[in-house]
Short mmCIF file of C-alpha atoms and ligand atoms in Angstrom, two decimals:
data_model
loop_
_atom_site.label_atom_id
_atom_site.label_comp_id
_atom_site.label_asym_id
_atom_site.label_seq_id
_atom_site.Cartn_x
_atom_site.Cartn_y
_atom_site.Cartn_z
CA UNK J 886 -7.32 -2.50 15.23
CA UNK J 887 -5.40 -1.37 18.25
CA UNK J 888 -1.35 -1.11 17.45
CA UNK J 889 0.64 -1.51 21.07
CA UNK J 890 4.39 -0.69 21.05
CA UNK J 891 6.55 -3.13 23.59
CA UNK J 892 6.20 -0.04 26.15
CA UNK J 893 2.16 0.07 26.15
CA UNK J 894 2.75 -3.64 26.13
CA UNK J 895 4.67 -4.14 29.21
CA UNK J 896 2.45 -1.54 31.01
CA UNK J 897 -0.56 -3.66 30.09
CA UNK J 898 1.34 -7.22 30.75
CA UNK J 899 1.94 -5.82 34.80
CA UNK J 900 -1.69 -4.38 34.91
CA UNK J 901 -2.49 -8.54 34.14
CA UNK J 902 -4.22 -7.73 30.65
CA UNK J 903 -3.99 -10.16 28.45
CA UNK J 904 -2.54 -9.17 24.58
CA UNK J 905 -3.75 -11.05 22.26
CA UNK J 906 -2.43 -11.70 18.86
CA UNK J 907 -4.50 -11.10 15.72
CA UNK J 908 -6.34 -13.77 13.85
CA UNK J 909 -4.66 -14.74 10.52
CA UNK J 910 -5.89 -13.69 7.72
CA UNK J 911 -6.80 -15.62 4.31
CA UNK J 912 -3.04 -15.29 2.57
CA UNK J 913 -4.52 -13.91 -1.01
CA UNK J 914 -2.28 -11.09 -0.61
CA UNK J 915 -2.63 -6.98 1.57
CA UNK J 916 -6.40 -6.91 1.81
CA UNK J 917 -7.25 -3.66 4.04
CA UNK J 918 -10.48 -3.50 2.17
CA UNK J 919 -12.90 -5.09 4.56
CA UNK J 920 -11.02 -7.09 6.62
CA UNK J 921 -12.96 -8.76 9.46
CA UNK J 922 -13.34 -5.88 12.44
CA UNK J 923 -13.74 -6.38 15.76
CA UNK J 924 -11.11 -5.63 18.77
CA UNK J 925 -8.44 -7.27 18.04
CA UNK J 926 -5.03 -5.71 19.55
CA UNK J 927 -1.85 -6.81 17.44
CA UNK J 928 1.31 -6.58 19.03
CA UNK J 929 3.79 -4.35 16.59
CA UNK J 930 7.42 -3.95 17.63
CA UNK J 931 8.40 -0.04 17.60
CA UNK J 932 10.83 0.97 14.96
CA UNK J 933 14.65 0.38 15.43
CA UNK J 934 15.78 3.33 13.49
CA UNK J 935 13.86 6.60 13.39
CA UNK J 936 15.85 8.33 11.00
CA UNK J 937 13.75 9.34 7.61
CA UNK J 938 15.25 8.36 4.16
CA UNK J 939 15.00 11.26 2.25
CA UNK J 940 13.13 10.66 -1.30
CA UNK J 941 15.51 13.04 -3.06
CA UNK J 942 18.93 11.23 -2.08
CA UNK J 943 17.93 8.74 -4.92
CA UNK J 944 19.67 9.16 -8.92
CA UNK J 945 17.11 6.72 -10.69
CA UNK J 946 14.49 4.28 -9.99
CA UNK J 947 17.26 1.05 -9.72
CA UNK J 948 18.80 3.09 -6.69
CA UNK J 949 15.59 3.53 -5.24
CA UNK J 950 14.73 -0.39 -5.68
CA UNK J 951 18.05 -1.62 -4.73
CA UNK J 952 17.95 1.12 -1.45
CA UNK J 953 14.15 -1.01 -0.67
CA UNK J 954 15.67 -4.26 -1.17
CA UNK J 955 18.32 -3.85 1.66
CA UNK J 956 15.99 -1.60 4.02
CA UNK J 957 15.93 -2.26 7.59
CA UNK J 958 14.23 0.88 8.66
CA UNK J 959 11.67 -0.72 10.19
CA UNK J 960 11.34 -4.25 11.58
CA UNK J 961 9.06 -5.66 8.91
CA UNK J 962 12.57 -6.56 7.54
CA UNK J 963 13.15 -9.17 9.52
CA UNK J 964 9.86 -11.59 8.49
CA UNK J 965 10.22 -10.64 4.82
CA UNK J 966 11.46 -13.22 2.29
CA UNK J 967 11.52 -10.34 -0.30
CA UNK J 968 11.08 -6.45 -0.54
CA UNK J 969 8.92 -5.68 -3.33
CA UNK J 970 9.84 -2.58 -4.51
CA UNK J 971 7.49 -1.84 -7.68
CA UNK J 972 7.97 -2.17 -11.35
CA UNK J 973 7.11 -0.92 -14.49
CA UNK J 974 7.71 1.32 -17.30
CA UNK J 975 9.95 4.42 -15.62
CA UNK J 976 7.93 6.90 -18.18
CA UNK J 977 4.82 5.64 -17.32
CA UNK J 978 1.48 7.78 -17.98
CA UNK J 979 -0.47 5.52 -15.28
CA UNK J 980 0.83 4.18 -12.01
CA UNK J 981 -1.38 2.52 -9.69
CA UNK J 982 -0.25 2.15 -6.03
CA UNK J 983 -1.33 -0.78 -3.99
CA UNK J 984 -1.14 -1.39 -0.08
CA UNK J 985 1.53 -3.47 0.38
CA UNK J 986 3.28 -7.04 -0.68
CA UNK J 987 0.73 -10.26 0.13
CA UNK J 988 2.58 -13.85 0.39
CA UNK J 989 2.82 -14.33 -3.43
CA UNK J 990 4.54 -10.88 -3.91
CA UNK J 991 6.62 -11.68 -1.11
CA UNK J 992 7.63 -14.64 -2.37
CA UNK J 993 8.29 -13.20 -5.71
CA UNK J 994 9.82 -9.43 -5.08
CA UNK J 995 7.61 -8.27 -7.88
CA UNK J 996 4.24 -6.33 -6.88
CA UNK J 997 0.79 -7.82 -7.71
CA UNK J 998 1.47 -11.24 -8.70
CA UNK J 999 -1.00 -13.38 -6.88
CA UNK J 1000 -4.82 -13.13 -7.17
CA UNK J 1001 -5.28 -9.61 -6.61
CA UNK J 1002 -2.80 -8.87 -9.04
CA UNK J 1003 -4.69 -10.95 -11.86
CA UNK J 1004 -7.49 -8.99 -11.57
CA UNK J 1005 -5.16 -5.61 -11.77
CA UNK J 1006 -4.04 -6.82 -14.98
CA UNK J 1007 -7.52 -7.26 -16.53
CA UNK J 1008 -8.23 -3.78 -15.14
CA UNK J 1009 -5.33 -2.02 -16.56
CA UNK J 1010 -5.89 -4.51 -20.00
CA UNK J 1011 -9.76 -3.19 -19.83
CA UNK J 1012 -8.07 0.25 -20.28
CA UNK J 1013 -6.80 -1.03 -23.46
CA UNK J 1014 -3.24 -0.69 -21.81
CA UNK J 1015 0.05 -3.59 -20.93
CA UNK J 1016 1.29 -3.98 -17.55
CA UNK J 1017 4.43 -3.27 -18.93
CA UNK J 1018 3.01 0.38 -20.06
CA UNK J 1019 2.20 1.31 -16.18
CA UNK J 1020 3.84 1.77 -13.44
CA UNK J 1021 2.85 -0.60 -10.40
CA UNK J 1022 3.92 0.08 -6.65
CA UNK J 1023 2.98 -0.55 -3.10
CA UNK J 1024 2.92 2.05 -0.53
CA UNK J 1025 4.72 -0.34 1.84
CA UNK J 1026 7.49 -2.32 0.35
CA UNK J 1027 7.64 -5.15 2.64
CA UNK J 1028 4.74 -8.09 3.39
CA UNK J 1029 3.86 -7.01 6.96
CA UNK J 1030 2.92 -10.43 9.07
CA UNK J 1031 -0.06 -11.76 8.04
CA UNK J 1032 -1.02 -9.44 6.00
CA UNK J 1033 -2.23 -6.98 8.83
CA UNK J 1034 -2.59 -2.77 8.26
CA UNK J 1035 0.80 -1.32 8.63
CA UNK J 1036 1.58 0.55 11.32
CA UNK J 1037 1.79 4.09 11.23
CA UNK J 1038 5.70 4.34 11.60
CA UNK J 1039 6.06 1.44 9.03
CA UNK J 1040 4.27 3.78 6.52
CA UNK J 1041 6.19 7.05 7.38
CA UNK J 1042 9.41 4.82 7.34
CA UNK J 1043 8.27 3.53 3.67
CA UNK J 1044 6.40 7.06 2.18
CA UNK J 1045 9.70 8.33 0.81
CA UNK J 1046 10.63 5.35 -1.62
CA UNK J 1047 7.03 5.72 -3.14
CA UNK J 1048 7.53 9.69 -3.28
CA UNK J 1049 11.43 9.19 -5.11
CA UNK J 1050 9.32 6.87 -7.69
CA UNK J 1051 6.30 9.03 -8.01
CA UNK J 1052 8.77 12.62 -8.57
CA UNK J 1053 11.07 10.07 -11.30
CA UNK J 1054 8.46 8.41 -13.52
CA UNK J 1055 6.15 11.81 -13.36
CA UNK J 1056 3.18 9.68 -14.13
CA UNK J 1057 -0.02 11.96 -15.71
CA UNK J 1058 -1.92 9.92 -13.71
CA UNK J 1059 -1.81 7.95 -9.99
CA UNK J 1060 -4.45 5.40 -9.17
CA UNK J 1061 -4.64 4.83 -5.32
CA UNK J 1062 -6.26 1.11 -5.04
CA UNK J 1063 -7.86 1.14 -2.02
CA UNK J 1064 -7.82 2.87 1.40
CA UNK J 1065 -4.41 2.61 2.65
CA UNK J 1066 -3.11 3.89 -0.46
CA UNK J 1067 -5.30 6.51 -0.79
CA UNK J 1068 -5.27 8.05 2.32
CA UNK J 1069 -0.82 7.81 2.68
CA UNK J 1070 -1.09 9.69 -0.86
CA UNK J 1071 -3.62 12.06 0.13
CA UNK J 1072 -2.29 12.59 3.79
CA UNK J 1073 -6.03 11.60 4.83
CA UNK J 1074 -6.70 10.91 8.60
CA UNK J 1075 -6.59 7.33 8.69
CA UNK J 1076 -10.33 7.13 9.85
CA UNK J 1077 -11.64 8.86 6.42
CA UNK J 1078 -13.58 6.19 4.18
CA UNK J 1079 -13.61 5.34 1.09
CA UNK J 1080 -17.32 7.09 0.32
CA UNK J 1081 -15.23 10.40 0.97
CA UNK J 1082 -11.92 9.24 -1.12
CA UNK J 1083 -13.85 7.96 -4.00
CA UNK J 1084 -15.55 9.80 -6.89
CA UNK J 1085 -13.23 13.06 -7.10
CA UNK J 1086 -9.99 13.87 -8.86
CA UNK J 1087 -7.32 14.98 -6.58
CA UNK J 1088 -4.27 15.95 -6.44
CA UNK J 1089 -1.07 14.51 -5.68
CA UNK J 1090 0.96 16.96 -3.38
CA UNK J 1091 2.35 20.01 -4.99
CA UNK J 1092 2.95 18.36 -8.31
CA UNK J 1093 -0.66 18.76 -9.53
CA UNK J 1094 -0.69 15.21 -10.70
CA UNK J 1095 -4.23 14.11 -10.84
CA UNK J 1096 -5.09 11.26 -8.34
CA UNK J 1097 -7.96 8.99 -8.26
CA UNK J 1098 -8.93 6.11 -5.73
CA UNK J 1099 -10.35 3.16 -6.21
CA UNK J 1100 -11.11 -0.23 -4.54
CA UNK J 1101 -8.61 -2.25 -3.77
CA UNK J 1102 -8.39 -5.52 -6.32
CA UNK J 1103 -8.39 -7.80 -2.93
CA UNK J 1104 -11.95 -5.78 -1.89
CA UNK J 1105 -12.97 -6.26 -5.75
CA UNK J 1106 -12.62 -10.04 -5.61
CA UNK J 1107 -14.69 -10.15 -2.21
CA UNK J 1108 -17.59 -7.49 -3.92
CA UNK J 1109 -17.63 -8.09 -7.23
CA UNK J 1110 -20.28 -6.42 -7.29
CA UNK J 1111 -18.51 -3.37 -6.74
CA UNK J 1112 -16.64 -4.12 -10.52
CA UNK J 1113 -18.95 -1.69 -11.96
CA UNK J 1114 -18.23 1.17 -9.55
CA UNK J 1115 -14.48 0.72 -10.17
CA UNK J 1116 -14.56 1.12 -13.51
CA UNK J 1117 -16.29 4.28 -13.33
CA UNK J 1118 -13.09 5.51 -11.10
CA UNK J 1119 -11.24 3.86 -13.64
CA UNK J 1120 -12.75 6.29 -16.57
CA UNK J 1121 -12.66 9.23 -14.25
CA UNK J 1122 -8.76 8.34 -14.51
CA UNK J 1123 -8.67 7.74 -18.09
CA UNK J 1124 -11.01 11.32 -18.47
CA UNK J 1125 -7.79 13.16 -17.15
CA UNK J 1126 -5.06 11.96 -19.84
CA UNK J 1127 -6.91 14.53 -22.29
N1 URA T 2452 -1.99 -6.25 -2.64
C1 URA T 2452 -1.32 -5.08 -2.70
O1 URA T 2452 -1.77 -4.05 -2.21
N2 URA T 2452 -0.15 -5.08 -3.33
C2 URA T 2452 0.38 -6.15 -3.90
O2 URA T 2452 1.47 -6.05 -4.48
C3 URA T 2452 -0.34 -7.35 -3.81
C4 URA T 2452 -1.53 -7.38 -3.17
#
């Protein structure tokens, strides 16, 4: 997908080329994981404030939520009926980071609630754990329109609420559920696939915290086919907690 700001926009607009908007997708919630391709160029407003919030300004995990539910640092604000900004136990050993809030989490404020987030459940259950043991967040705290990718200055606006959460609850181990994740935890290029994220144990920053990726739920309920393969990245997680 091509991103245009309104200044690539305009410039295209006088040179008489058409912008199109992007198709909607099927509202089961973020669902980067094999999303239709093609050329489709979405039009994504630039941001309205550049300035970074920095992930240590934050006392506890309630000041980091309440700081995500009045965020305007970027203008996915404005369609959002709720920021979702994570839950869970705040001494979690496992947190698993998702994309980013579909309709039902939007709706809701609370990550993972619709059908994607069923499925979570029975994987973290399948671990012989409780949601309420874990640690669930979203590396972008608001729904962005349709459930398209985020833009790459909605993600840098967003990185330092996940990184204040990830430094307080000092998980033993992050799951990355699918690509988007994955690659804003790993500071990936944002072409590298999933064949090269899979199948290893990283690392999380400086902290040493092992970090392993996995599909996404959404991509799991599309392929489910691809169960199997997820629970092996699921056990490669579990391997590390010894
Ligand atoms: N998909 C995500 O990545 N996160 C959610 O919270 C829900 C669906």
């Amino acid at each position: 997908m091509t991103i245009l700001d309104r200044r690539r926009t305009q410039i295209l607009g006088q040179m008489g080329i058409a912008i199109w908007k992007s198709r909607l997708y099927p509202d089961e919630g973020a669902t980067g994981e094999g999303r239709p391709a093609g050329n489709r160029i979405e039009l994504v407003e630039e941001p309205e404030n550049i300035e970074i919030v920095d992930s240590g300004q934050f006392a506890n995990l309630e000041e980091v939520a309440s700081a995500v539910r009045g965020c305007q640092r970027c203008p996915l604000y404005r369609e959002r009926k709720n920021a979702v900004p994570g839950r869970g136990n705040p001494a979690a050993d496992w947190m698993f980071i998702g994309e980013a809030p579909g309709r039902d989490e939007d709706l809701q404020g609370l990550p993972f609630v619709g059908r994607s987030g069923q499925l979570l459940t029975s994987m973290i259950s399948a671990l012989g754990l409780a949601r309420d043991q874990v640690f669930i967040a979203n590396a972008i705290k608001c729904r962005p329109p349709n459930n398209r990718d985020p833009a790459e200055h909605e993600v840098e606006q967003c990185k330092p609420y996940l990184k204040a959460q990830i430094d307080m609850v000092k998980p033993r181990v992050i799951v990355a559920l699918g690509r988007i994740s994955a690659r804003l935890l790993l500071d990936a290029h944002e072409k590298t696939p999933m064949s090269e994220l899979r199948g290893a144990v990283h690392r999380y920053e400086k902290t040493g915290i092992p970090l392993i990726v996995t599909y996404h739920p959404a991509y799991l309920l599309r392929s489910p086919d691809q169960k199997r393969i997820a629970w092996q990245d699921l056990l490669l997680a579990r391997s590390q907690m010894n």
